[in-house]
mmCIF file of C-alpha atoms in Angstrom:
data_model
loop_
_atom_site.group_PDB
_atom_site.id
_atom_site.type_symbol
_atom_site.label_atom_id
_atom_site.label_comp_id
_atom_site.label_asym_id
_atom_site.label_seq_id
_atom_site.Cartn_x
_atom_site.Cartn_y
_atom_site.Cartn_z
ATOM 1 C CA MET A 1 -3.136 35.821 -15.033
ATOM 2 C CA LEU A 2 -5.907 37.809 -17.466
ATOM 3 C CA ALA A 3 -5.126 37.597 -20.598
ATOM 4 C CA ALA A 4 -6.663 40.953 -21.749
ATOM 5 C CA ASN A 5 -7.162 41.365 -26.088
ATOM 6 C CA PRO A 6 -10.530 41.076 -25.695
ATOM 7 C CA LYS A 7 -9.545 39.761 -29.756
ATOM 8 C CA LYS A 8 -9.493 35.511 -28.846
ATOM 9 C CA ASP A 9 -5.971 34.459 -30.988
ATOM 10 C CA SER A 10 -3.808 38.428 -30.290
ATOM 11 C CA TYR A 11 0.255 38.045 -29.306
ATOM 12 C CA THR A 12 -1.416 39.758 -26.414
ATOM 13 C CA ASN A 13 -3.210 36.450 -25.416
ATOM 14 C CA TYR A 14 -0.321 34.225 -26.412
ATOM 15 C CA LEU A 15 2.763 35.959 -24.405
ATOM 16 C CA ALA A 16 -0.087 35.168 -21.008
ATOM 17 C CA ALA A 17 -0.341 31.619 -22.202
ATOM 18 C CA LYS A 18 3.503 31.175 -22.049
ATOM 19 C CA TYR A 19 4.053 33.070 -19.093
ATOM 20 C CA THR A 20 0.778 31.129 -17.603
ATOM 21 C CA SER A 21 3.011 27.683 -18.373
ATOM 22 C CA ALA A 22 6.281 29.190 -17.445
ATOM 23 C CA ALA A 23 4.600 29.964 -14.046
ATOM 24 C CA GLN A 24 2.650 26.797 -14.075
ATOM 25 C CA GLN A 25 6.415 25.189 -13.486
ATOM 26 C CA GLN A 26 7.501 26.682 -10.311
ATOM 27 C CA ASN A 27 3.205 27.625 -9.135
ATOM 28 C CA GLN A 28 -0.776 27.474 -8.898
ATOM 29 C CA ALA A 29 -1.443 29.272 -12.102
ATOM 30 C CA ARG A 30 -5.088 30.667 -13.797
ATOM 31 C CA LEU A 31 -5.619 31.820 -17.087
ATOM 32 C CA ILE A 32 -8.532 33.834 -17.733
ATOM 33 C CA GLN A 33 -9.140 35.337 -21.205
ATOM 34 C CA ILE A 34 -11.355 38.198 -21.260
ATOM 35 C CA SER A 35 -12.360 37.609 -24.312
ATOM 36 C CA ASP A 36 -14.253 34.080 -23.657
ATOM 37 C CA LEU A 37 -16.323 36.456 -20.457
ATOM 38 C CA GLU A 38 -19.643 37.362 -20.691
ATOM 39 C CA PHE A 39 -20.487 40.420 -18.837
ATOM 40 C CA ASP A 40 -22.417 43.792 -18.967
ATOM 41 C CA LEU A 41 -19.526 46.554 -19.215
ATOM 42 C CA ASN A 42 -21.511 49.150 -17.984
ATOM 43 C CA LEU A 43 -22.024 49.604 -14.173
ATOM 44 C CA ALA A 44 -25.008 52.187 -15.089
ATOM 45 C CA GLY A 45 -25.335 53.955 -11.893
ATOM 46 C CA GLY A 46 -22.121 53.995 -10.161
ATOM 47 C CA PHE A 47 -21.642 52.000 -7.119
ATOM 48 C CA THR A 48 -25.009 53.720 -5.494
ATOM 49 C CA GLU A 49 -27.512 50.786 -7.229
ATOM 50 C CA SER A 50 -26.727 47.226 -6.404
ATOM 51 C CA HIS A 51 -26.131 44.966 -9.385
ATOM 52 C CA ALA A 52 -26.164 41.417 -10.251
ATOM 53 C CA LEU A 53 -23.476 40.078 -11.333
ATOM 54 C CA GLU A 54 -23.306 37.307 -14.287
ATOM 55 C CA ASP A 55 -21.110 34.155 -13.295
ATOM 56 C CA ALA A 56 -18.462 35.636 -15.096
ATOM 57 C CA LEU A 57 -17.761 38.196 -12.905
ATOM 58 C CA GLN A 58 -18.315 36.052 -9.654
ATOM 59 C CA SER A 59 -16.369 33.659 -11.243
ATOM 60 C CA PHE A 60 -13.160 36.296 -11.695
ATOM 61 C CA GLN A 61 -13.719 37.904 -8.527
ATOM 62 C CA ALA A 62 -13.277 34.075 -7.253
ATOM 63 C CA ASP A 63 -9.655 33.270 -9.397
ATOM 64 C CA ILE A 64 -8.957 37.483 -7.569
ATOM 65 C CA GLU A 65 -9.582 36.206 -3.962
ATOM 66 C CA TRP A 66 -7.293 32.480 -4.482
ATOM 67 C CA CYS A 67 -4.546 34.285 -6.300
ATOM 68 C CA GLU A 68 -1.529 35.736 -4.634
ATOM 69 C CA HIS A 69 -0.189 37.267 -7.969
ATOM 70 C CA LEU A 70 -2.189 38.486 -11.061
ATOM 71 C CA ALA A 71 -0.744 39.016 -14.134
ATOM 72 C CA ILE A 72 -2.282 41.285 -16.706
ATOM 73 C CA PHE A 73 -1.652 41.714 -20.453
ATOM 74 C CA THR A 74 -2.819 44.308 -21.940
ATOM 75 C CA PRO A 75 -2.964 46.014 -25.256
ATOM 76 C CA VAL A 76 -2.325 49.825 -25.152
ATOM 77 C CA TRP A 77 -5.560 51.199 -27.451
ATOM 78 C CA TRP A 78 -5.655 54.911 -27.868
ATOM 79 C CA GLY A 79 -3.489 54.816 -24.682
ATOM 80 C CA SER A 80 -5.622 52.900 -22.565
ATOM 81 C CA LEU A 81 -7.150 50.302 -22.015
ATOM 82 C CA PRO A 82 -9.175 47.658 -23.743
ATOM 83 C CA ALA A 83 -12.458 49.435 -22.401
ATOM 84 C CA LYS A 84 -13.346 45.036 -21.879
ATOM 85 C CA LEU A 85 -11.788 45.637 -19.626
ATOM 86 C CA LYS A 86 -12.127 48.249 -18.953
ATOM 87 C CA GLY A 87 -16.042 47.175 -18.009
ATOM 88 C CA LEU A 88 -13.796 44.772 -16.421
ATOM 89 C CA ILE A 89 -12.411 46.481 -13.204
ATOM 90 C CA ASP A 90 -16.053 48.995 -13.572
ATOM 91 C CA ARG A 91 -17.989 45.835 -12.520
ATOM 92 C CA ALA A 92 -15.644 43.175 -10.278
ATOM 93 C CA PHE A 93 -13.792 45.837 -8.764
ATOM 94 C CA LEU A 94 -16.499 46.868 -6.347
ATOM 95 C CA PRO A 95 -17.013 48.184 -3.014
ATOM 96 C CA GLY A 96 -17.357 45.043 -0.111
ATOM 97 C CA PHE A 97 -15.156 42.824 -2.814
ATOM 98 C CA ALA A 98 -12.245 44.718 -3.480
ATOM 99 C CA PHE A 99 -12.387 48.127 -1.703
ATOM 100 C CA GLN A 100 -14.694 49.840 1.213
ATOM 101 C CA TYR A 101 -15.892 53.605 2.148
ATOM 102 C CA GLU A 102 -16.259 54.090 5.808
ATOM 103 C CA LYS A 103 -17.673 56.761 7.641
ATOM 104 C CA GLY A 104 -15.387 59.423 8.880
ATOM 105 C CA ASN A 105 -12.869 58.349 6.185
ATOM 106 C CA PRO A 106 -11.831 59.528 3.316
ATOM 107 C CA ILE A 107 -9.459 57.436 2.024
ATOM 108 C CA PRO A 108 -11.519 53.553 2.024
ATOM 109 C CA ARG A 109 -9.722 50.341 3.177
ATOM 110 C CA LYS A 110 -7.625 47.469 0.807
ATOM 111 C CA LEU A 111 -9.982 44.824 0.531
ATOM 112 C CA LEU A 112 -7.190 43.597 -1.971
ATOM 113 C CA LYS A 113 -3.644 43.642 0.642
ATOM 114 C CA GLY A 114 -0.862 41.296 -0.349
ATOM 115 C CA LYS A 115 -1.303 40.020 -3.322
ATOM 116 C CA THR A 116 0.998 41.456 -6.292
ATOM 117 C CA ALA A 117 0.720 41.880 -9.646
ATOM 118 C CA ARG A 118 2.978 42.577 -13.578
ATOM 119 C CA ILE A 119 1.722 44.828 -15.808
ATOM 120 C CA VAL A 120 2.702 43.743 -19.472
ATOM 121 C CA MET A 121 1.655 46.159 -22.411
ATOM 122 C CA MET A 122 1.703 45.557 -25.809
ATOM 123 C CA MET A 123 1.342 47.974 -27.804
ATOM 124 C CA ASP A 124 2.456 49.215 -31.485
ATOM 125 C CA THR A 125 3.497 52.542 -30.155
ATOM 126 C CA PRO A 126 7.346 52.741 -29.276
ATOM 127 C CA PRO A 127 6.964 51.946 -25.506
ATOM 128 C CA TRP A 128 10.119 54.996 -24.930
ATOM 129 C CA TYR A 129 7.897 56.826 -26.296
ATOM 130 C CA TYR A 130 4.671 56.049 -25.367
ATOM 131 C CA PHE A 131 6.827 56.547 -21.389
ATOM 132 C CA LEU A 132 8.052 60.113 -22.073
ATOM 133 C CA ILE A 133 5.838 62.076 -24.515
ATOM 134 C CA GLN A 134 2.352 60.239 -23.987
ATOM 135 C CA GLY A 135 2.915 59.728 -19.890
ATOM 136 C CA ALA A 136 2.347 56.296 -20.437
ATOM 137 C CA PRO A 137 -1.208 56.616 -18.876
ATOM 138 C CA ALA A 138 -3.182 52.845 -18.719
ATOM 139 C CA THR A 139 0.008 51.130 -16.937
ATOM 140 C CA ARG A 140 -0.762 54.518 -13.924
ATOM 141 C CA GLN A 141 -4.510 53.735 -14.500
ATOM 142 C CA LEU A 142 -3.583 50.150 -13.166
ATOM 143 C CA LYS A 143 -0.602 50.272 -11.928
ATOM 144 C CA THR A 144 -1.998 53.250 -8.834
ATOM 145 C CA THR A 145 -5.817 53.952 -9.585
ATOM 146 C CA THR A 146 -5.971 50.363 -9.142
ATOM 147 C CA LEU A 147 -4.727 47.881 -7.985
ATOM 148 C CA LYS A 148 -2.847 49.454 -5.113
ATOM 149 C CA PHE A 149 -5.656 51.523 -4.508
ATOM 150 C CA VAL A 150 -7.516 48.821 -3.872
ATOM 151 C CA GLY A 151 -4.417 47.119 -1.568
ATOM 152 C CA PHE A 152 -2.033 45.598 -3.922
ATOM 153 C CA ARG A 153 0.813 46.194 -2.628
ATOM 154 C CA SER A 154 4.402 45.732 -5.206
ATOM 155 C CA VAL A 155 3.119 46.127 -8.999
ATOM 156 C CA LYS A 156 5.654 45.741 -12.202
ATOM 157 C CA SER A 157 5.057 46.649 -14.984
ATOM 158 C CA LYS A 158 6.347 46.291 -18.960
ATOM 159 C CA MET A 159 6.194 47.394 -21.871
ATOM 160 C CA ILE A 160 6.403 45.334 -25.388
ATOM 161 C CA GLY A 161 6.688 47.039 -29.034
ATOM 162 C CA PRO A 162 5.962 48.475 -30.968
ATOM 163 C CA ILE A 163 4.709 45.161 -31.931
ATOM 164 C CA ILE A 164 3.761 46.663 -36.109
ATOM 165 C CA ASN A 165 5.890 45.734 -38.287
ATOM 166 C CA SER A 166 7.816 43.535 -35.570
ATOM 167 C CA THR A 167 9.700 40.187 -36.293
ATOM 168 C CA ALA A 168 9.557 37.104 -35.585
ATOM 169 C CA ARG A 169 12.920 37.779 -34.293
ATOM 170 C CA SER A 170 11.142 40.324 -31.839
ATOM 171 C CA ARG A 171 8.473 38.062 -31.289
ATOM 172 C CA SER A 172 10.207 35.193 -30.357
ATOM 173 C CA LYS A 173 12.851 37.526 -27.911
ATOM 174 C CA TRP A 174 9.219 38.599 -25.821
ATOM 175 C CA ALA A 175 7.830 35.210 -25.705
ATOM 176 C CA ASP A 176 11.010 34.383 -23.887
ATOM 177 C CA GLU A 177 11.508 37.068 -21.999
ATOM 178 C CA VAL A 178 7.813 37.092 -20.770
ATOM 179 C CA SER A 179 8.941 33.223 -20.438
ATOM 180 C CA LYS A 180 11.441 34.277 -17.635
ATOM 181 C CA LEU A 181 8.969 36.934 -15.498
ATOM 182 C CA GLY A 182 6.915 33.592 -15.463
ATOM 183 C CA TYR A 183 9.147 30.902 -14.217
ATOM 184 C CA ALA A 184 10.491 33.670 -11.547
ATOM 185 C CA GLY A 185 6.655 34.125 -10.375
ATOM 186 C CA ASN A 186 6.910 37.979 -11.510
#
């Protein structure tokens, strides 16, 4: 599980911990807190230059290879992903690890085939508005152009919000919902 809010004490990370705790009742599960990872966010030179991977990125890649199901808990900021999550994807989901271009084929080979994922996004915007009016760009980016691109076969998503001005009752309900998802392994 990936708690992708760079702010350590966030509601996003709290929900990721609830999901992980429930998942551990049925399966092995690990929680990675992006706030604990130290790495350069910038993929300077793109994929044409080799970059040494920091220990945090090597460990993250090992966790991705190990897992059968990945749950990503992330806030939505300005309709998109936090920069640290985008940097993690840029730096860790590299050719040779997550995908591989082959000569004569414009579609790369997917190297993380068979895994499943759950994306849980917290936002201050009402989810219906984010989906219908804004087009849910961060959801599409993670689901289609990242996880399915590298081979994840099933990617489910859940949007939670609005978080701003939410009541204790709403937050308790959301925590119960993600615990049930974690316990069910999806």
